[in-house]
């Protein structure tokens, strides 16, 4: 009987120790998360990266989601477009209903624009390769279009994609994108711009 009591006490104590350890880990995770947020707000990027990296390992899942979002913003602020996109993509995959979904789509559109502008730079030609960046730009535009099929940003991304295709000489694809925009957003400002784009392409091909 005494043995059973002793076993019960030991099991109870071990469960209590485990619970305390778990609560301690969550508490440490929350503290690190707060430090990361404070560093982000101060734009202390070195400290932010340190605390954010640790928070992604030990903070509760809900805080990790926010850290992924802040990591994307952090890399965007530092003009590290590819890293920003990686973290924004991880953030979108971290929850079925991400709180910052619309904002992230705005960021992804802007990343596509920045990469587009960078296409003709020396660093792109030497280190990344134009084909790789071209594929990234179009992929980002497609992601925004698919994610926001009825939104103004979706129309903007469709138009930007069509111009991008036209610029690289893919006239048939550009015409199809212009036509798709007109059909999806017949009364939109970019629909009128797309009619102009179609006329320009037809003149080139005539």
Coordinates of N, CA and C in Angstrom, one line a residue:
X1 N 0.8 -1.2 0.0 CA 0.0 0.0 0.0 C 0.9 1.3 0.0
X2 N 1.9 1.2 0.9 CA 2.8 2.4 0.9 C 3.5 2.5 -0.4
X3 N 3.9 1.4 -1.0 CA 4.6 1.5 -2.3 C 3.7 2.1 -3.4
X4 N 2.4 1.8 -3.4 CA 1.5 2.4 -4.3 C 1.3 3.9 -4.1
X5 N 1.3 4.3 -2.8 CA 1.2 5.7 -2.5 C 2.5 6.5 -3.0
X6 N 3.6 5.8 -2.7 CA 4.9 6.4 -3.2 C 4.9 6.6 -4.7
X7 N 4.5 5.6 -5.4 CA 4.4 5.6 -6.9 C 3.5 6.8 -7.3
X8 N 2.3 6.9 -6.6 CA 1.4 7.9 -7.0 C 2.0 9.3 -6.8
X9 N 2.7 9.5 -5.7 CA 3.4 10.8 -5.4 C 4.4 11.1 -6.4
X10 N 5.2 10.1 -6.8 CA 6.3 10.3 -7.8 C 5.7 10.6 -9.2
X11 N 4.6 10.0 -9.6 CA 4.0 10.2 -10.9 C 3.4 11.7 -10.9
X12 N 2.8 12.0 -9.7 CA 2.2 13.4 -9.6 C 3.3 14.4 -9.7
X13 N 4.4 14.2 -9.0 CA 5.5 15.1 -9.0 C 6.1 15.3 -10.4
X14 N 6.3 14.1 -11.0 CA 6.9 14.2 -12.4 C 6.1 14.9 -13.4
X15 N 4.7 14.7 -13.2 CA 3.8 15.4 -14.1 C 3.8 16.9 -13.8
X16 N 4.0 17.3 -12.5 CA 4.1 18.7 -12.1 C 5.3 19.3 -12.7
X17 N 6.5 18.6 -12.6 CA 7.7 19.1 -13.1 C 7.7 19.3 -14.6
X18 N 7.0 18.4 -15.3 CA 6.9 18.5 -16.8 C 6.1 19.7 -17.1
X19 N 5.0 19.9 -16.4 CA 4.1 21.0 -16.6 C 4.8 22.3 -16.4
X20 N 5.6 22.4 -15.3 CA 6.4 23.6 -15.0 C 7.4 23.9 -16.1
X21 N 8.0 22.8 -16.5 CA 9.1 22.9 -17.6 C 8.4 23.5 -18.9
X22 N 7.2 22.9 -19.2 CA 6.5 23.4 -20.4 C 6.1 24.9 -20.3
X23 N 5.6 25.2 -19.1 CA 5.2 26.6 -18.9 C 6.4 27.5 -18.9
X24 N 7.5 27.0 -18.4 CA 8.7 27.8 -18.4 C 9.2 28.1 -19.8
X25 N 9.1 27.0 -20.7 CA 9.6 27.2 -22.1 C 8.7 28.2 -22.8
X26 N 7.3 28.1 -22.6 CA 6.4 29.0 -23.2 C 6.7 30.4 -22.8
X27 N 7.0 30.6 -21.5 CA 7.3 31.9 -20.9 C 8.5 32.5 -21.6
X28 N 9.6 31.7 -21.7 CA 10.8 32.1 -22.4 C 10.5 32.5 -23.8
X29 N 9.7 31.7 -24.5 CA 9.4 31.9 -25.9 C 8.7 33.2 -26.0
X30 N 7.8 33.5 -25.1 CA 7.0 34.8 -25.2 C 8.0 36.0 -24.9
X31 N 8.9 35.8 -24.0 CA 9.9 36.9 -23.7 C 10.7 37.2 -25.0
X32 N 11.2 36.1 -25.6 CA 12.0 36.3 -26.8 C 11.2 36.9 -27.9
X33 N 9.9 36.5 -28.0 CA 9.0 37.1 -29.0 C 8.9 38.6 -28.8
X34 N 8.7 39.0 -27.5 CA 8.5 40.4 -27.2 C 9.8 41.2 -27.6
X35 N 11.0 40.6 -27.3 CA 12.2 41.3 -27.6 C 12.4 41.4 -29.1
X36 N 11.9 40.4 -29.9 CA 12.0 40.5 -31.4 C 11.1 41.6 -31.9
X37 N 9.9 41.7 -31.4 CA 9.0 42.8 -31.8 C 9.5 44.2 -31.4
X38 N 10.1 44.3 -30.2 CA 10.6 45.6 -29.8 C 11.8 46.0 -30.7
X39 N 12.6 45.0 -31.1 CA 13.8 45.3 -32.0 C 13.3 45.7 -33.4
X40 N 12.2 45.0 -33.8 CA 11.6 45.3 -35.1 C 11.1 46.8 -35.2
X41 N 10.4 47.1 -34.1 CA 9.8 48.5 -34.1 C 10.9 49.6 -34.0
X42 N 12.1 49.2 -33.4 CA 13.2 50.2 -33.4 C 14.1 50.1 -34.7
X43 N 13.7 49.1 -35.5 CA 14.5 48.9 -36.7 C 16.0 48.5 -36.4
X44 N 16.1 47.8 -35.3 CA 17.4 47.3 -34.9 C 17.5 45.9 -35.5
X45 N 17.9 45.9 -36.7 CA 17.8 44.6 -37.5 C 18.7 43.5 -37.0
X46 N 19.8 43.8 -36.5 CA 20.7 42.8 -36.0 C 20.1 42.1 -34.8
X47 N 19.6 42.9 -33.8 CA 19.0 42.3 -32.7 C 17.7 41.5 -33.1
X48 N 16.9 42.1 -34.0 CA 15.7 41.5 -34.4 C 16.0 40.1 -35.0
X49 N 16.9 40.0 -35.9 CA 17.2 38.7 -36.5 C 17.6 37.6 -35.4
X50 N 18.4 38.1 -34.4 CA 18.8 37.2 -33.3 C 17.6 36.7 -32.6
X51 N 16.8 37.6 -32.1 CA 15.6 37.2 -31.3 C 14.6 36.5 -32.1
X52 N 14.4 36.9 -33.4 CA 13.4 36.3 -34.2 C 13.8 34.8 -34.5
X53 N 15.0 34.6 -34.8 CA 15.5 33.2 -35.1 C 15.3 32.3 -33.9
X54 N 15.5 32.8 -32.7 CA 15.3 32.1 -31.4 C 13.8 31.9 -31.2
X55 N 13.0 32.9 -31.5 CA 11.6 32.8 -31.3 C 11.0 31.7 -32.2
X56 N 11.5 31.6 -33.4 CA 11.0 30.6 -34.3 C 11.2 29.2 -33.8
X57 N 12.1 29.0 -32.8 CA 12.4 27.7 -32.3 C 11.6 27.4 -31.0
X58 N 11.4 28.4 -30.2 CA 10.9 28.1 -28.8 C 9.5 28.8 -28.5
X59 N 9.1 29.8 -29.3 CA 7.9 30.6 -29.0 C 6.7 29.7 -29.4
X60 N 5.5 30.0 -28.8 CA 4.3 29.3 -29.2 C 4.0 29.5 -30.6
X61 N 3.2 28.6 -31.2 CA 3.0 28.6 -32.7 C 2.4 30.0 -33.1
X62 N 1.4 30.5 -32.4 CA 0.8 31.8 -32.8 C 1.8 32.9 -32.9
X63 N 2.8 32.9 -32.0 CA 3.8 33.9 -32.0 C 4.8 33.7 -33.2
X64 N 5.0 32.4 -33.5 CA 5.9 32.1 -34.6 C 5.3 32.6 -35.9
X65 N 4.0 32.5 -36.1 CA 3.4 33.0 -37.3 C 3.7 34.5 -37.5
X66 N 3.5 35.2 -36.4 CA 3.8 36.7 -36.4 C 5.2 37.0 -36.7
X67 N 6.1 36.2 -36.2 CA 7.6 36.3 -36.4 C 7.9 36.1 -37.9
X68 N 7.3 35.1 -38.5 CA 7.5 34.8 -39.9 C 7.1 36.1 -40.8
X69 N 5.9 36.6 -40.4 CA 5.5 37.8 -41.1 C 6.5 39.0 -40.9
X70 N 6.9 39.2 -39.7 CA 7.9 40.3 -39.4 C 9.2 40.0 -40.1
X71 N 9.6 38.8 -40.2 CA 10.8 38.4 -40.9 C 10.7 38.8 -42.4
X72 N 9.6 38.6 -43.0 CA 9.3 39.0 -44.4 C 9.4 40.5 -44.5
X73 N 8.8 41.2 -43.6 CA 8.8 42.7 -43.6 C 10.3 43.2 -43.4
X74 N 11.0 42.6 -42.5 CA 12.4 42.9 -42.2 C 13.2 42.8 -43.5
X75 N 13.1 41.7 -44.2 CA 14.0 41.5 -45.4 C 13.5 42.4 -46.5
X76 N 12.2 42.7 -46.6 CA 11.7 43.7 -47.6 C 12.3 45.1 -47.3
X77 N 12.3 45.5 -46.1 CA 12.9 46.8 -45.7 C 14.3 46.9 -46.1
X78 N 15.0 45.8 -46.1 CA 16.5 45.8 -46.4 C 16.7 45.4 -47.9
X79 N 15.6 45.5 -48.7 CA 15.7 45.2 -50.1 C 16.3 43.8 -50.4
X80 N 16.0 42.9 -49.5 CA 16.4 41.5 -49.8 C 15.1 40.8 -50.3
X81 N 14.8 41.0 -51.6 CA 13.5 40.6 -52.1 C 13.2 39.1 -52.0
X82 N 14.2 38.3 -52.4 CA 14.0 36.9 -52.4 C 13.8 36.3 -51.0
X83 N 14.6 36.7 -50.0 CA 14.4 36.3 -48.7 C 13.0 36.7 -48.1
X84 N 12.6 38.0 -48.5 CA 11.3 38.5 -48.0 C 10.2 37.6 -48.6
X85 N 10.3 37.2 -49.8 CA 9.3 36.4 -50.4 C 9.2 35.0 -49.8
X86 N 10.4 34.4 -49.4 CA 10.5 33.1 -48.8 C 9.7 33.2 -47.4
X87 N 10.0 34.2 -46.6 CA 9.3 34.3 -45.3 C 7.8 34.6 -45.5
X88 N 7.5 35.4 -46.4 CA 6.0 35.7 -46.6 C 5.3 34.4 -47.0
X89 N 6.0 33.6 -47.9 CA 5.4 32.3 -48.3 C 5.2 31.4 -47.1
X90 N 6.2 31.3 -46.2 CA 6.1 30.5 -45.0 C 5.0 31.0 -44.1
X91 N 4.9 32.3 -44.0 CA 3.8 32.9 -43.2 C 2.5 32.5 -43.7
X92 N 2.2 32.6 -45.0 CA 1.0 32.2 -45.6 C 0.6 30.7 -45.4
X93 N 1.7 29.9 -45.3 CA 1.4 28.5 -45.1 C 1.3 28.1 -43.6
X94 N 1.5 29.1 -42.7 CA 1.5 28.7 -41.3 C 0.1 28.7 -40.7
X95 N -0.9 29.2 -41.4 CA -2.2 29.3 -40.9 C -3.3 29.2 -42.0
X96 N -4.4 28.6 -41.8 CA -5.4 28.5 -42.9 C -6.0 29.9 -43.1
X97 N -5.9 30.8 -42.2 CA -6.5 32.2 -42.4 C -5.5 33.2 -41.8
X98 N -4.4 33.5 -42.5 CA -3.4 34.4 -42.0 C -4.0 35.8 -41.8
X99 N -3.6 36.4 -40.7 CA -4.2 37.7 -40.3 C -3.7 38.8 -41.3
X100 N -2.5 38.7 -41.8 CA -1.9 39.7 -42.7 C -2.0 39.3 -44.2
X101 N -2.9 38.5 -44.5 CA -3.0 38.0 -45.9 C -3.0 39.1 -47.0
X102 N -3.9 40.1 -46.8 CA -4.0 41.1 -47.9 C -2.7 41.9 -47.9
X103 N -2.1 42.2 -46.8 CA -0.8 43.0 -46.7 C 0.3 42.2 -47.4
X104 N 0.4 40.9 -47.1 CA 1.4 40.1 -47.7 C 1.3 40.1 -49.3
X105 N 0.0 40.0 -49.8 CA -0.2 40.1 -51.2 C 0.4 41.4 -51.8
X106 N 0.2 42.5 -51.1 CA 0.7 43.8 -51.5 C 2.2 43.7 -51.6
X107 N 2.8 43.1 -50.5 CA 4.3 43.0 -50.5 C 4.8 42.1 -51.7
X108 N 4.1 41.0 -51.9 CA 4.5 40.1 -53.0 C 4.4 40.8 -54.4
X109 N 3.4 41.7 -54.5 CA 3.3 42.4 -55.8 C 4.5 43.4 -55.9
X110 N 4.8 44.1 -54.8 CA 5.9 45.0 -54.8 C 7.3 44.3 -55.0
X111 N 7.4 43.1 -54.5 CA 8.6 42.3 -54.7 C 8.8 42.0 -56.2
X112 N 7.6 41.6 -56.8 CA 7.7 41.4 -58.3 C 8.1 42.6 -59.0
X113 N 7.6 43.8 -58.7 CA 8.0 45.0 -59.3 C 9.5 45.3 -59.1
X114 N 10.0 45.1 -57.9 CA 11.4 45.4 -57.6 C 12.3 44.4 -58.4
X115 N 11.9 43.1 -58.5 CA 12.7 42.2 -59.2 C 12.7 42.5 -60.7
X116 N 11.5 43.0 -61.2 CA 11.4 43.4 -62.6 C 12.3 44.5 -62.9
X117 N 12.4 45.5 -62.0 CA 13.3 46.6 -62.2 C 14.8 46.2 -62.2
X118 N 15.0 45.2 -61.4 CA 16.4 44.7 -61.2 C 16.9 43.8 -62.4
X119 N 15.9 43.4 -63.2 CA 16.3 42.5 -64.3 C 17.4 42.9 -65.2
X120 N 17.6 44.2 -65.5 CA 18.6 44.6 -66.4 C 19.9 45.1 -65.7
X121 N 19.9 44.9 -64.3 CA 21.1 45.3 -63.6 C 22.2 44.4 -63.8
X122 N 23.4 44.8 -63.5 CA 24.6 44.0 -63.6 C 24.6 42.8 -62.7
X123 N 24.1 43.0 -61.5 CA 24.2 42.0 -60.5 C 23.3 40.8 -60.9
X124 N 22.1 41.1 -61.5 CA 21.2 40.1 -61.9 C 21.8 39.3 -63.1
X125 N 22.4 40.0 -64.0 CA 23.0 39.3 -65.2 C 24.2 38.5 -64.7
X126 N 25.0 38.9 -63.7 CA 26.2 38.2 -63.4 C 25.9 37.1 -62.4
X127 N 25.1 37.3 -61.3 CA 24.9 36.4 -60.2 C 23.7 35.6 -60.3
X128 N 22.5 36.1 -60.6 CA 21.3 35.4 -60.5 C 20.9 34.7 -61.8
X129 N 21.1 35.5 -62.9 CA 20.6 35.0 -64.2 C 19.2 35.5 -64.5
X130 N 19.1 36.1 -65.7 CA 17.8 36.7 -66.1 C 16.7 35.8 -66.1
X131 N 16.9 34.5 -66.6 CA 15.8 33.6 -66.7 C 15.2 33.2 -65.4
X132 N 16.1 33.1 -64.4 CA 15.6 32.7 -63.0 C 14.7 33.9 -62.4
X133 N 15.2 35.1 -62.6 CA 14.5 36.2 -62.1 C 13.2 36.5 -62.9
X134 N 13.2 36.3 -64.2 CA 12.0 36.4 -65.0 C 11.0 35.4 -64.5
X135 N 11.4 34.2 -64.3 CA 10.4 33.2 -63.8 C 9.8 33.6 -62.4
X136 N 10.7 34.2 -61.6 CA 10.2 34.6 -60.2 C 9.2 35.7 -60.4
X137 N 9.5 36.7 -61.2 CA 8.5 37.8 -61.4 C 7.2 37.3 -61.9
X138 N 7.2 36.5 -62.9 CA 5.9 36.0 -63.4 C 5.2 35.1 -62.4
X139 N 5.9 34.3 -61.6 CA 5.3 33.5 -60.6 C 4.7 34.3 -59.5
X140 N 5.3 35.4 -59.1 CA 4.7 36.3 -58.1 C 3.5 37.0 -58.6
X141 N 3.5 37.5 -59.8 CA 2.3 38.1 -60.4 C 1.2 37.0 -60.4
X142 N 1.5 35.8 -60.8 CA 0.5 34.7 -60.9 C -0.1 34.4 -59.5
X143 N 0.8 34.5 -58.5 CA 0.3 34.2 -57.1 C -0.7 35.3 -56.7
X144 N -0.4 36.5 -57.0 CA -1.3 37.6 -56.6 C -2.6 37.5 -57.4
X145 N -2.5 37.2 -58.6 CA -3.7 37.0 -59.5 C -4.6 35.9 -59.0
X146 N -4.0 34.8 -58.7 CA -4.8 33.6 -58.2 C -5.4 33.9 -56.8
X147 N -4.6 34.5 -55.9 CA -5.1 34.7 -54.6 C -6.1 35.8 -54.4
X148 N -6.1 36.8 -55.4 CA -7.1 37.9 -55.3 C -7.8 38.0 -56.7
X149 N -8.6 37.0 -57.1 CA -9.2 37.0 -58.4 C -10.2 38.2 -58.7
X150 N -10.8 38.8 -57.7 CA -11.7 39.8 -57.9 C -11.3 41.2 -57.3
X151 N -10.1 41.2 -56.8 CA -9.6 42.4 -56.1 C -8.9 43.4 -57.1
X152 N -8.8 44.6 -56.7 CA -8.1 45.6 -57.5 C -6.7 45.2 -57.7
X153 N -6.0 44.7 -56.7 CA -4.6 44.3 -56.8 C -4.5 43.1 -57.8
X154 N -5.5 42.3 -57.9 CA -5.5 41.2 -58.9 C -5.5 41.8 -60.3
X155 N -6.3 42.8 -60.5 CA -6.4 43.5 -61.8 C -5.0 44.1 -62.1
X156 N -4.5 44.8 -61.1 CA -3.2 45.4 -61.3 C -2.1 44.4 -61.6
X157 N -2.1 43.3 -61.0 CA -1.1 42.2 -61.2 C -1.3 41.6 -62.6
X158 N -2.5 41.5 -63.0 CA -2.8 41.0 -64.4 C -2.2 41.9 -65.4
X159 N -2.5 43.2 -65.2 CA -2.0 44.2 -66.2 C -0.4 44.3 -66.2
X160 N 0.2 44.2 -65.0 CA 1.6 44.2 -64.9 C 2.2 43.0 -65.6
X161 N 1.5 41.8 -65.4 CA 2.0 40.6 -66.0 C 2.0 40.7 -67.5
X162 N 0.9 41.3 -68.1 CA 0.7 41.4 -69.5 C 1.8 42.3 -70.1
X163 N 2.1 43.4 -69.4 CA 3.2 44.3 -69.8 C 4.5 43.7 -69.8
X164 N 4.7 42.8 -68.7 CA 6.0 42.1 -68.6 C 6.2 41.1 -69.7
X165 N 5.1 40.4 -70.1 CA 5.1 39.5 -71.2 C 5.4 40.2 -72.5
X166 N 4.8 41.3 -72.7 CA 5.0 42.1 -73.9 C 6.4 42.6 -74.0
X167 N 7.0 43.0 -72.8 CA 8.3 43.5 -72.8 C 9.4 42.4 -73.2
X168 N 9.1 41.2 -72.8 CA 10.1 40.2 -73.1 C 9.8 39.5 -74.5
X169 N 8.8 40.0 -75.2 CA 8.5 39.5 -76.5 C 7.5 38.4 -76.6
X170 N 6.9 38.1 -75.5 CA 5.9 37.0 -75.6 C 4.5 37.6 -75.9
X171 N 4.4 38.0 -77.2 CA 3.2 38.8 -77.6 C 1.9 38.0 -77.5
X172 N 1.9 36.8 -77.9 CA 0.7 36.0 -77.8 C 0.2 35.8 -76.4
X173 N 1.2 35.5 -75.5 CA 0.8 35.4 -74.1 C 0.3 36.7 -73.5
X174 N 1.0 37.8 -73.9 CA 0.6 39.1 -73.4 C -0.8 39.4 -73.8
X175 N -1.1 39.1 -75.1 CA -2.5 39.4 -75.6 C -3.5 38.6 -74.9
X176 N -3.2 37.4 -74.6 CA -4.1 36.5 -73.8 C -4.4 37.1 -72.4
X177 N -3.3 37.6 -71.8 CA -3.4 38.2 -70.4 C -4.3 39.4 -70.5
X178 N -4.0 40.3 -71.5 CA -4.8 41.5 -71.6 C -6.3 41.1 -71.8
X179 N -6.6 40.1 -72.6 CA -8.0 39.7 -72.9 C -8.6 39.1 -71.6
X180 N -7.8 38.4 -70.9 CA -8.3 37.8 -69.6 C -8.7 38.9 -68.6
X181 N -7.9 39.9 -68.6 CA -8.2 41.1 -67.7 C -9.5 41.8 -68.1
X182 N -9.6 42.0 -69.4 CA -10.8 42.6 -69.9 C -12.1 41.8 -69.5
X183 N -12.0 40.5 -69.7 CA -13.1 39.6 -69.4 C -13.4 39.6 -67.9
X184 N -12.4 39.6 -67.0 CA -12.6 39.5 -65.6 C -13.0 40.8 -65.0
X185 N -12.4 41.9 -65.5 CA -12.7 43.3 -65.0 C -13.1 44.2 -66.1
X186 N -14.3 44.0 -66.7 CA -14.7 44.7 -67.9 C -14.8 46.3 -67.6
X187 N -15.1 46.7 -66.4 CA -15.3 48.1 -66.1 C -14.1 48.7 -65.4
X188 N -13.1 48.0 -65.3 CA -11.9 48.5 -64.5 C -11.1 49.4 -65.4
X189 N -10.3 50.3 -64.7 CA -9.4 51.2 -65.4 C -8.4 50.4 -66.2
X190 N -7.9 49.3 -65.6 CA -6.9 48.5 -66.4 C -7.5 47.7 -67.5
X191 N -8.8 47.6 -67.6 CA -9.4 47.0 -68.8 C -9.3 48.0 -70.0
X192 N -9.5 49.3 -69.7 CA -9.3 50.2 -70.8 C -7.8 50.3 -71.2
X193 N -6.9 50.2 -70.3 CA -5.5 50.1 -70.6 C -5.1 48.9 -71.4
X194 N -5.9 47.8 -71.1 CA -5.6 46.5 -71.8 C -6.0 46.6 -73.3
X195 N -7.1 47.3 -73.6 CA -7.5 47.5 -75.0 C -6.4 48.2 -75.7
X196 N -5.8 49.2 -75.1 CA -4.6 49.9 -75.7 C -3.5 48.9 -75.9
X197 N -3.2 48.1 -74.9 CA -2.2 47.1 -75.0 C -2.4 46.1 -76.2
X198 N -3.6 45.7 -76.3 CA -4.0 44.8 -77.4 C -3.7 45.4 -78.7
X199 N -4.2 46.7 -78.9 CA -4.0 47.4 -80.1 C -2.5 47.6 -80.4
X200 N -1.7 47.8 -79.4 CA -0.2 47.9 -79.6 C 0.4 46.6 -80.1
X201 N -0.1 45.5 -79.6 CA 0.4 44.2 -79.9 C 0.0 43.9 -81.4
X202 N -1.3 44.1 -81.7 CA -1.7 43.8 -83.1 C -1.0 44.7 -84.1
X203 N -0.6 45.9 -83.8 CA 0.1 46.7 -84.7 C 1.5 46.2 -84.9
X204 N 2.1 45.7 -83.9 CA 3.5 45.1 -84.0 C 3.5 43.8 -84.8
X205 N 2.4 43.1 -84.7 CA 2.3 41.8 -85.4 C 1.7 41.9 -86.8
X206 N 1.2 43.1 -87.2 CA 0.6 43.2 -88.5 C 1.7 43.5 -89.6

